[in-house]
Amino acid sequence: MSLLRESLSEIHKRVKQREISARDLVEESLKQIEQVDGQVQAFLKVDAEGARKQADELDQQFANSEHKGLLAALPIGLKDNLCTEGLTTTCASKLLENYTPIYNATVVDKLREAQAISMGKLNMDEFAMGSSTENSGYFPTYNPWDLERVPGGSSGGSAAAVAAGEVYLALGSDTGGSIRQPAAFCGVVGLKPTYGRISRFGLVAFASSLDQIGPLTKNVEDAAYALQALAGHDSMDSTSADVEVPNYLSALTGDIRGLRVAVPKEMMGEGIEPGVREQVRKALATLEKLGAIVEEVSLPHADYAVATYYLIAPAEASSNLARYDGVRYGVRKTGKNLIDLYHETRSQGFGPEVKRRIMLGTYALSSGYYDAYYLKAQKVRTLIRQDFDSIFANYDVVIGPTTPTTAFKIGEKVNDPLTMYANDLCTIPVNLAGLPALSVPCGLSEGLPVGLQIIGKAFDEATILRVAHAFEQETERLVAPVGGLDA
């Protein structure tokens, strides 16, 4: 039986008793990557040398000390928009194919402090812009549940690597659903913390008022461990919240009696596949059986969320991506003069989806259109946040589907951006409101995983973890056909 099948607590116990070593776990991960990544294509770069070196250093530490980090010896993967010192960080873009950071993202340092071992960088939609990982500048990633289907995006490589058992857990980033949507498609757990809960220093920016880093894991308990290791204030990030970090593991009590659950009718109606709706209703019935009180509510401005997001996010992206000019870093194309150099670098370096969003954002911010588009979108964003505030005055969590459909086929929507954008209709409102949310598998529809989205109050990740954990204990664990490792 693979070592990566075992629970985190069991791995900790066996490492402490020296039954297994960090090097054993790394070799197990490398073996799995070699066996299945040719099919799944989750990794952009496997850092075998660095992982083995780190494992040997940890084994030496373990021989001389009883101290073990929260994620001791676990092989993990990193989405390729997280800066890693000495290791290329490309954001899956040809524009950054030669970019090697001189510093680590704060979360990378925190993982190292927790004694996790990075196996390398994972594929994604270019600059995190997409919902299928088909927009990678290098190659698509495939869903371990069905290799003809997408793993979701933009953290598709992260979700696929966990589902295929290549790494124990992975980090992703979530701007409009980019952790939760691929988690739902790949049958794993994906957690988007509250905006500001985890430092974004060293995360290559897409839309700065929306981006948040979070873990993708095999189960809810592992998500709690990861959040415990990553959460906290960071002076290097001006948006990092200086609020207390509770003990997330102690929240996993299994007891949700009396907990009040709101189910927005807008997330269960038109546009939601019948199979997805059925699995979510079964999940809600399970929560009721466990003692929760489930009631229907309304998010009156939810219908405007996708339009609002696709004004705000591209506007911020057009500003953030202006730095990629071929002068300061990244790939430089030749030109007859400076303007020509900019044009050649950006037109050849950026992929079509990134160009589309830059143009959308630049237009929305342009003179004469700012008030009509960007400013109005920010006002609607406030209304969406107020909708959630109103619900949370009477309820503990908001629950619905993570995605309106199960994983779609490769190529099915890539040439239809509006249909692709609508795929995030359940996740986008959470980012606009800055709230925490988690996707947990809740069954299969026609053989493909369905995700249950649990949304909480700001900085109340403990409650959504408690609900997800209680639900998970009542359900059967999903195992992907390609390389999947049961926990």
PDB file of C-alpha atoms in Angstrom, residues 205-426:
ATOM      1  CA  ALA A 205      -0.943  39.121  -8.876  1.00  0.00           C
ATOM      2  CA  PHE A 206      -3.979  38.662 -11.111  1.00  0.00           C
ATOM      3  CA  ALA A 207      -6.693  40.750  -9.410  1.00  0.00           C
ATOM      4  CA  SER A 208      -5.343  42.093  -6.139  1.00  0.00           C
ATOM      5  CA  SER A 209      -8.660  42.740  -4.370  1.00  0.00           C
ATOM      6  CA  LEU A 210      -9.832  39.175  -5.071  1.00  0.00           C
ATOM      7  CA  ASP A 211      -6.785  36.840  -5.006  1.00  0.00           C
ATOM      8  CA  GLN A 212      -6.342  34.459  -2.084  1.00  0.00           C
ATOM      9  CA  ILE A 213      -4.049  31.450  -1.537  1.00  0.00           C
ATOM     10  CA  GLY A 214      -5.392  28.189  -0.122  1.00  0.00           C
ATOM     11  CA  PRO A 215      -4.826  24.415   0.053  1.00  0.00           C
ATOM     12  CA  LEU A 216      -6.197  21.504  -1.970  1.00  0.00           C
ATOM     13  CA  THR A 217      -6.193  18.286   0.046  1.00  0.00           C
ATOM     14  CA  LYS A 218      -7.502  14.719   0.161  1.00  0.00           C
ATOM     15  CA  ASN A 219      -9.758  15.391   3.130  1.00  0.00           C
ATOM     16  CA  VAL A 220     -11.008  18.116   5.464  1.00  0.00           C
ATOM     17  CA  GLU A 221      -8.651  17.317   8.336  1.00  0.00           C
ATOM     18  CA  ASP A 222      -5.655  17.856   6.030  1.00  0.00           C
ATOM     19  CA  ALA A 223      -7.141  21.210   4.972  1.00  0.00           C
ATOM     20  CA  ALA A 224      -7.309  22.211   8.645  1.00  0.00           C
ATOM     21  CA  TYR A 225      -3.657  21.219   9.143  1.00  0.00           C
ATOM     22  CA  ALA A 226      -2.621  23.207   6.065  1.00  0.00           C
ATOM     23  CA  LEU A 227      -4.579  26.300   7.086  1.00  0.00           C
ATOM     24  CA  GLN A 228      -3.078  26.114  10.580  1.00  0.00           C
ATOM     25  CA  ALA A 229       0.392  26.172   9.054  1.00  0.00           C
ATOM     26  CA  LEU A 230      -0.318  28.981   6.571  1.00  0.00           C
ATOM     27  CA  ALA A 231      -2.651  31.447   8.336  1.00  0.00           C
ATOM     28  CA  GLY A 232      -1.434  34.567  10.087  1.00  0.00           C
ATOM     29  CA  HIS A 233      -0.443  38.186   9.664  1.00  0.00           C
ATOM     30  CA  ASP A 234       2.484  39.086   7.417  1.00  0.00           C
ATOM     31  CA  SER A 235       4.001  42.568   7.449  1.00  0.00           C
ATOM     32  CA  MET A 236       5.170  42.007   3.860  1.00  0.00           C
ATOM     33  CA  ASP A 237       1.546  41.985   2.643  1.00  0.00           C
ATOM     34  CA  SER A 238      -0.385  45.227   3.197  1.00  0.00           C
ATOM     35  CA  THR A 239      -3.707  43.355   2.810  1.00  0.00           C
ATOM     36  CA  SER A 240      -2.797  40.702   5.385  1.00  0.00           C
ATOM     37  CA  ALA A 241      -5.228  40.813   8.320  1.00  0.00           C
ATOM     38  CA  ASP A 242      -3.806  41.085  11.819  1.00  0.00           C
ATOM     39  CA  VAL A 243      -6.411  38.879  13.479  1.00  0.00           C
ATOM     40  CA  GLU A 244      -6.072  35.934  15.819  1.00  0.00           C
ATOM     41  CA  VAL A 245      -5.611  32.485  14.281  1.00  0.00           C
ATOM     42  CA  PRO A 246      -7.719  29.894  16.154  1.00  0.00           C
ATOM     43  CA  ASN A 247      -6.965  26.199  16.540  1.00  0.00           C
ATOM     44  CA  TYR A 248      -8.642  24.791  13.437  1.00  0.00           C
ATOM     45  CA  LEU A 249      -8.039  21.170  14.360  1.00  0.00           C
ATOM     46  CA  SER A 250     -10.019  21.549  17.578  1.00  0.00           C
ATOM     47  CA  ALA A 251     -13.010  22.674  15.473  1.00  0.00           C
ATOM     48  CA  LEU A 252     -13.333  19.213  13.898  1.00  0.00           C
ATOM     49  CA  THR A 253     -15.767  17.927  16.501  1.00  0.00           C
ATOM     50  CA  GLY A 254     -18.277  16.266  14.201  1.00  0.00           C
ATOM     51  CA  ASP A 255     -21.077  18.040  16.076  1.00  0.00           C
ATOM     52  CA  ILE A 256     -23.260  20.413  14.031  1.00  0.00           C
ATOM     53  CA  ARG A 257     -26.500  20.108  16.019  1.00  0.00           C
ATOM     54  CA  GLY A 258     -28.489  23.348  15.925  1.00  0.00           C
ATOM     55  CA  LEU A 259     -26.245  24.894  13.267  1.00  0.00           C
ATOM     56  CA  ARG A 260     -28.245  27.105  10.903  1.00  0.00           C
ATOM     57  CA  VAL A 261     -27.680  26.512   7.178  1.00  0.00           C
ATOM     58  CA  ALA A 262     -28.870  28.955   4.478  1.00  0.00           C
ATOM     59  CA  VAL A 263     -29.387  27.631   0.944  1.00  0.00           C
ATOM     60  CA  PRO A 264     -29.669  30.445  -1.657  1.00  0.00           C
ATOM     61  CA  LYS A 265     -32.369  29.595  -4.197  1.00  0.00           C
ATOM     62  CA  GLU A 266     -30.278  31.362  -6.858  1.00  0.00           C
ATOM     63  CA  MET A 267     -27.611  28.648  -6.472  1.00  0.00           C
ATOM     64  CA  MET A 268     -30.071  25.781  -6.870  1.00  0.00           C
ATOM     65  CA  GLY A 269     -32.117  26.958  -9.852  1.00  0.00           C
ATOM     66  CA  GLU A 270     -31.560  27.654 -13.518  1.00  0.00           C
ATOM     67  CA  GLY A 271     -28.144  26.705 -14.887  1.00  0.00           C
ATOM     68  CA  ILE A 272     -27.459  23.967 -12.322  1.00  0.00           C
ATOM     69  CA  GLU A 273     -27.293  20.456 -13.818  1.00  0.00           C
ATOM     70  CA  PRO A 274     -29.999  18.149 -12.403  1.00  0.00           C
ATOM     71  CA  GLY A 275     -27.373  15.594 -11.313  1.00  0.00           C
ATOM     72  CA  VAL A 276     -25.436  18.254  -9.413  1.00  0.00           C
ATOM     73  CA  ARG A 277     -28.611  19.580  -7.778  1.00  0.00           C
ATOM     74  CA  GLU A 278     -29.613  16.063  -6.708  1.00  0.00           C
ATOM     75  CA  GLN A 279     -26.272  15.381  -4.981  1.00  0.00           C
ATOM     76  CA  VAL A 280     -26.381  18.748  -3.201  1.00  0.00           C
ATOM     77  CA  ARG A 281     -29.925  18.052  -1.964  1.00  0.00           C
ATOM     78  CA  LYS A 282     -28.786  14.662  -0.645  1.00  0.00           C
ATOM     79  CA  ALA A 283     -25.905  16.408   1.140  1.00  0.00           C
ATOM     80  CA  LEU A 284     -28.305  18.904   2.723  1.00  0.00           C
ATOM     81  CA  ALA A 285     -30.479  15.988   3.901  1.00  0.00           C
ATOM     82  CA  THR A 286     -27.370  14.451   5.504  1.00  0.00           C
ATOM     83  CA  LEU A 287     -26.672  17.711   7.347  1.00  0.00           C
ATOM     84  CA  GLU A 288     -30.274  17.778   8.574  1.00  0.00           C
ATOM     85  CA  LYS A 289     -29.876  14.211   9.816  1.00  0.00           C
ATOM     86  CA  LEU A 290     -26.840  15.401  11.775  1.00  0.00           C
ATOM     87  CA  GLY A 291     -28.982  18.063  13.494  1.00  0.00           C
ATOM     88  CA  ALA A 292     -28.468  21.140  11.302  1.00  0.00           C
ATOM     89  CA  ILE A 293     -31.380  23.443  10.479  1.00  0.00           C
ATOM     90  CA  VAL A 294     -31.577  23.954   6.690  1.00  0.00           C
ATOM     91  CA  GLU A 295     -33.633  26.801   5.187  1.00  0.00           C
ATOM     92  CA  GLU A 296     -33.946  28.451   1.774  1.00  0.00           C
ATOM     93  CA  VAL A 297     -32.871  32.105   1.430  1.00  0.00           C
ATOM     94  CA  SER A 298     -32.221  34.588  -1.361  1.00  0.00           C
ATOM     95  CA  LEU A 299     -29.080  36.340  -2.566  1.00  0.00           C
ATOM     96  CA  PRO A 300     -30.910  38.988  -4.589  1.00  0.00           C
ATOM     97  CA  HIS A 301     -27.841  40.400  -6.336  1.00  0.00           C
ATOM     98  CA  ALA A 302     -26.190  37.041  -7.123  1.00  0.00           C
ATOM     99  CA  ASP A 303     -27.353  37.229 -10.746  1.00  0.00           C
ATOM    100  CA  TYR A 304     -25.073  40.237 -11.233  1.00  0.00           C
ATOM    101  CA  ALA A 305     -21.978  38.577  -9.738  1.00  0.00           C
ATOM    102  CA  VAL A 306     -20.449  37.163 -12.938  1.00  0.00           C
ATOM    103  CA  ALA A 307     -20.832  40.472 -14.814  1.00  0.00           C
ATOM    104  CA  THR A 308     -19.435  42.371 -11.827  1.00  0.00           C
ATOM    105  CA  TYR A 309     -16.459  40.039 -11.540  1.00  0.00           C
ATOM    106  CA  TYR A 310     -15.639  40.246 -15.237  1.00  0.00           C
ATOM    107  CA  LEU A 311     -15.349  44.012 -14.958  1.00  0.00           C
ATOM    108  CA  ILE A 312     -13.369  44.201 -11.709  1.00  0.00           C
ATOM    109  CA  ALA A 313     -10.973  41.276 -12.271  1.00  0.00           C
ATOM    110  CA  PRO A 314      -9.887  42.226 -15.817  1.00  0.00           C
ATOM    111  CA  ALA A 315      -9.533  45.884 -14.780  1.00  0.00           C
ATOM    112  CA  GLU A 316      -7.149  44.909 -11.990  1.00  0.00           C
ATOM    113  CA  ALA A 317      -5.406  42.411 -14.286  1.00  0.00           C
ATOM    114  CA  SER A 318      -4.764  45.036 -16.964  1.00  0.00           C
ATOM    115  CA  SER A 319      -3.078  47.167 -14.306  1.00  0.00           C
ATOM    116  CA  ASN A 320      -1.096  44.307 -12.738  1.00  0.00           C
ATOM    117  CA  LEU A 321       0.073  42.885 -16.060  1.00  0.00           C
ATOM    118  CA  ALA A 322       1.352  46.235 -17.352  1.00  0.00           C
ATOM    119  CA  ARG A 323       4.668  45.375 -15.680  1.00  0.00           C
ATOM    120  CA  TYR A 324       5.359  42.628 -18.232  1.00  0.00           C
ATOM    121  CA  ASP A 325       6.951  44.852 -20.844  1.00  0.00           C
ATOM    122  CA  GLY A 326      10.048  42.862 -21.845  1.00  0.00           C
ATOM    123  CA  VAL A 327      12.334  45.313 -20.070  1.00  0.00           C
ATOM    124  CA  ARG A 328      12.435  44.455 -16.383  1.00  0.00           C
ATOM    125  CA  TYR A 329      12.080  40.669 -16.345  1.00  0.00           C
ATOM    126  CA  GLY A 330      10.704  37.801 -18.355  1.00  0.00           C
ATOM    127  CA  VAL A 331      11.117  37.143 -22.055  1.00  0.00           C
ATOM    128  CA  ARG A 332      12.113  40.052 -24.298  1.00  0.00           C
ATOM    129  CA  LYS A 333      11.291  40.125 -27.995  1.00  0.00           C
ATOM    130  CA  THR A 334      13.181  42.404 -30.381  1.00  0.00           C
ATOM    131  CA  GLY A 335      11.726  45.522 -31.926  1.00  0.00           C
ATOM    132  CA  LYS A 336      12.806  48.543 -33.961  1.00  0.00           C
ATOM    133  CA  ASN A 337      12.098  50.897 -31.044  1.00  0.00           C
ATOM    134  CA  LEU A 338      10.757  50.789 -27.468  1.00  0.00           C
ATOM    135  CA  ILE A 339       7.064  50.790 -28.438  1.00  0.00           C
ATOM    136  CA  ASP A 340       7.736  48.040 -30.968  1.00  0.00           C
ATOM    137  CA  LEU A 341       9.566  46.025 -28.272  1.00  0.00           C
ATOM    138  CA  TYR A 342       6.553  46.330 -25.952  1.00  0.00           C
ATOM    139  CA  HIS A 343       4.204  45.275 -28.747  1.00  0.00           C
ATOM    140  CA  GLU A 344       6.224  42.259 -29.857  1.00  0.00           C
ATOM    141  CA  THR A 345       6.899  41.063 -26.308  1.00  0.00           C
ATOM    142  CA  ARG A 346       3.292  41.279 -25.144  1.00  0.00           C
ATOM    143  CA  SER A 347       1.651  40.049 -28.350  1.00  0.00           C
ATOM    144  CA  GLN A 348       3.922  36.993 -28.563  1.00  0.00           C
ATOM    145  CA  GLY A 349       4.282  36.372 -24.823  1.00  0.00           C
ATOM    146  CA  PHE A 350       0.635  36.505 -23.680  1.00  0.00           C
ATOM    147  CA  GLY A 351      -1.905  33.869 -24.683  1.00  0.00           C
ATOM    148  CA  PRO A 352      -5.355  34.682 -26.120  1.00  0.00           C
ATOM    149  CA  GLU A 353      -7.313  34.566 -22.832  1.00  0.00           C
ATOM    150  CA  VAL A 354      -4.848  36.882 -21.079  1.00  0.00           C
ATOM    151  CA  LYS A 355      -5.000  39.308 -23.997  1.00  0.00           C
ATOM    152  CA  ARG A 356      -8.801  39.199 -23.917  1.00  0.00           C
ATOM    153  CA  ARG A 357      -8.900  40.108 -20.223  1.00  0.00           C
ATOM    154  CA  ILE A 358      -6.287  42.852 -20.558  1.00  0.00           C
ATOM    155  CA  MET A 359      -8.362  44.447 -23.329  1.00  0.00           C
ATOM    156  CA  LEU A 360     -11.593  44.110 -21.343  1.00  0.00           C
ATOM    157  CA  GLY A 361      -9.982  45.660 -18.281  1.00  0.00           C
ATOM    158  CA  THR A 362      -8.267  48.468 -20.134  1.00  0.00           C
ATOM    159  CA  TYR A 363     -11.558  49.385 -21.794  1.00  0.00           C
ATOM    160  CA  ALA A 364     -13.449  49.338 -18.470  1.00  0.00           C
ATOM    161  CA  LEU A 365     -10.873  51.710 -16.942  1.00  0.00           C
ATOM    162  CA  SER A 366     -10.579  54.037 -19.924  1.00  0.00           C
ATOM    163  CA  SER A 367     -11.626  57.673 -19.892  1.00  0.00           C
ATOM    164  CA  GLY A 368     -15.377  58.049 -20.274  1.00  0.00           C
ATOM    165  CA  TYR A 369     -16.121  54.436 -19.333  1.00  0.00           C
ATOM    166  CA  TYR A 370     -14.710  54.182 -15.792  1.00  0.00           C
ATOM    167  CA  ASP A 371     -17.905  55.420 -14.093  1.00  0.00           C
ATOM    168  CA  ALA A 372     -20.205  53.387 -16.316  1.00  0.00           C
ATOM    169  CA  TYR A 373     -18.378  50.091 -15.845  1.00  0.00           C
ATOM    170  CA  TYR A 374     -15.684  49.767 -13.150  1.00  0.00           C
ATOM    171  CA  LEU A 375     -17.223  52.159 -10.602  1.00  0.00           C
ATOM    172  CA  LYS A 376     -20.695  50.669 -11.062  1.00  0.00           C
ATOM    173  CA  ALA A 377     -19.277  47.151 -10.675  1.00  0.00           C
ATOM    174  CA  GLN A 378     -17.686  48.152  -7.366  1.00  0.00           C
ATOM    175  CA  LYS A 379     -21.070  49.428  -6.151  1.00  0.00           C
ATOM    176  CA  VAL A 380     -22.751  46.135  -7.092  1.00  0.00           C
ATOM    177  CA  ARG A 381     -19.929  44.322  -5.293  1.00  0.00           C
ATOM    178  CA  THR A 382     -20.929  46.184  -2.136  1.00  0.00           C
ATOM    179  CA  LEU A 383     -24.543  45.071  -2.585  1.00  0.00           C
ATOM    180  CA  ILE A 384     -23.434  41.436  -2.923  1.00  0.00           C
ATOM    181  CA  ARG A 385     -21.418  41.748   0.287  1.00  0.00           C
ATOM    182  CA  GLN A 386     -24.457  43.260   2.029  1.00  0.00           C
ATOM    183  CA  ASP A 387     -26.597  40.309   0.846  1.00  0.00           C
ATOM    184  CA  PHE A 388     -24.229  37.941   2.633  1.00  0.00           C
ATOM    185  CA  ASP A 389     -24.122  40.151   5.744  1.00  0.00           C
ATOM    186  CA  SER A 390     -27.914  40.030   5.874  1.00  0.00           C
ATOM    187  CA  ILE A 391     -27.961  36.226   5.660  1.00  0.00           C
ATOM    188  CA  PHE A 392     -25.185  35.786   8.221  1.00  0.00           C
ATOM    189  CA  ALA A 393     -27.179  37.826  10.728  1.00  0.00           C
ATOM    190  CA  ASN A 394     -29.404  34.740  11.075  1.00  0.00           C
ATOM    191  CA  TYR A 395     -27.376  31.804   9.752  1.00  0.00           C
ATOM    192  CA  ASP A 396     -24.004  30.175  10.465  1.00  0.00           C
ATOM    193  CA  VAL A 397     -23.109  29.005   6.942  1.00  0.00           C
ATOM    194  CA  VAL A 398     -24.365  29.318   3.376  1.00  0.00           C
ATOM    195  CA  ILE A 399     -24.371  26.102   1.327  1.00  0.00           C
ATOM    196  CA  GLY A 400     -24.909  25.238  -2.333  1.00  0.00           C
ATOM    197  CA  PRO A 401     -23.145  23.567  -5.246  1.00  0.00           C
ATOM    198  CA  THR A 402     -19.536  24.542  -5.962  1.00  0.00           C
ATOM    199  CA  THR A 403     -20.060  24.347  -9.716  1.00  0.00           C
ATOM    200  CA  PRO A 404     -23.180  24.269 -11.897  1.00  0.00           C
ATOM    201  CA  THR A 405     -21.898  21.215 -13.802  1.00  0.00           C
ATOM    202  CA  THR A 406     -19.453  18.358 -13.439  1.00  0.00           C
ATOM    203  CA  ALA A 407     -16.150  18.442 -15.351  1.00  0.00           C
ATOM    204  CA  PHE A 408     -16.683  19.182 -19.043  1.00  0.00           C
ATOM    205  CA  LYS A 409     -14.700  17.727 -21.940  1.00  0.00           C
ATOM    206  CA  ILE A 410     -11.394  19.152 -23.147  1.00  0.00           C
ATOM    207  CA  GLY A 411     -12.104  21.638 -25.941  1.00  0.00           C
ATOM    208  CA  GLU A 412     -15.834  21.806 -25.201  1.00  0.00           C
ATOM    209  CA  LYS A 413     -15.905  25.420 -23.977  1.00  0.00           C
ATOM    210  CA  VAL A 414     -12.475  26.836 -24.717  1.00  0.00           C
ATOM    211  CA  ASN A 415     -13.736  28.763 -27.780  1.00  0.00           C
ATOM    212  CA  ASP A 416     -16.856  30.015 -25.982  1.00  0.00           C
ATOM    213  CA  PRO A 417     -15.598  32.396 -23.282  1.00  0.00           C
ATOM    214  CA  LEU A 418     -19.050  33.472 -22.068  1.00  0.00           C
ATOM    215  CA  THR A 419     -20.084  29.866 -21.370  1.00  0.00           C
ATOM    216  CA  MET A 420     -16.725  29.265 -19.703  1.00  0.00           C
ATOM    217  CA  TYR A 421     -17.131  32.382 -17.524  1.00  0.00           C
ATOM    218  CA  ALA A 422     -20.618  31.263 -16.414  1.00  0.00           C
ATOM    219  CA  ASN A 423     -19.039  28.126 -14.962  1.00  0.00           C
ATOM    220  CA  ASP A 424     -17.947  30.238 -11.962  1.00  0.00           C
ATOM    221  CA  LEU A 425     -21.396  31.593 -11.105  1.00  0.00           C
ATOM    222  CA  CYS A 426     -21.526  29.792  -7.717  1.00  0.00           C
TER     223      CYS A 426
END
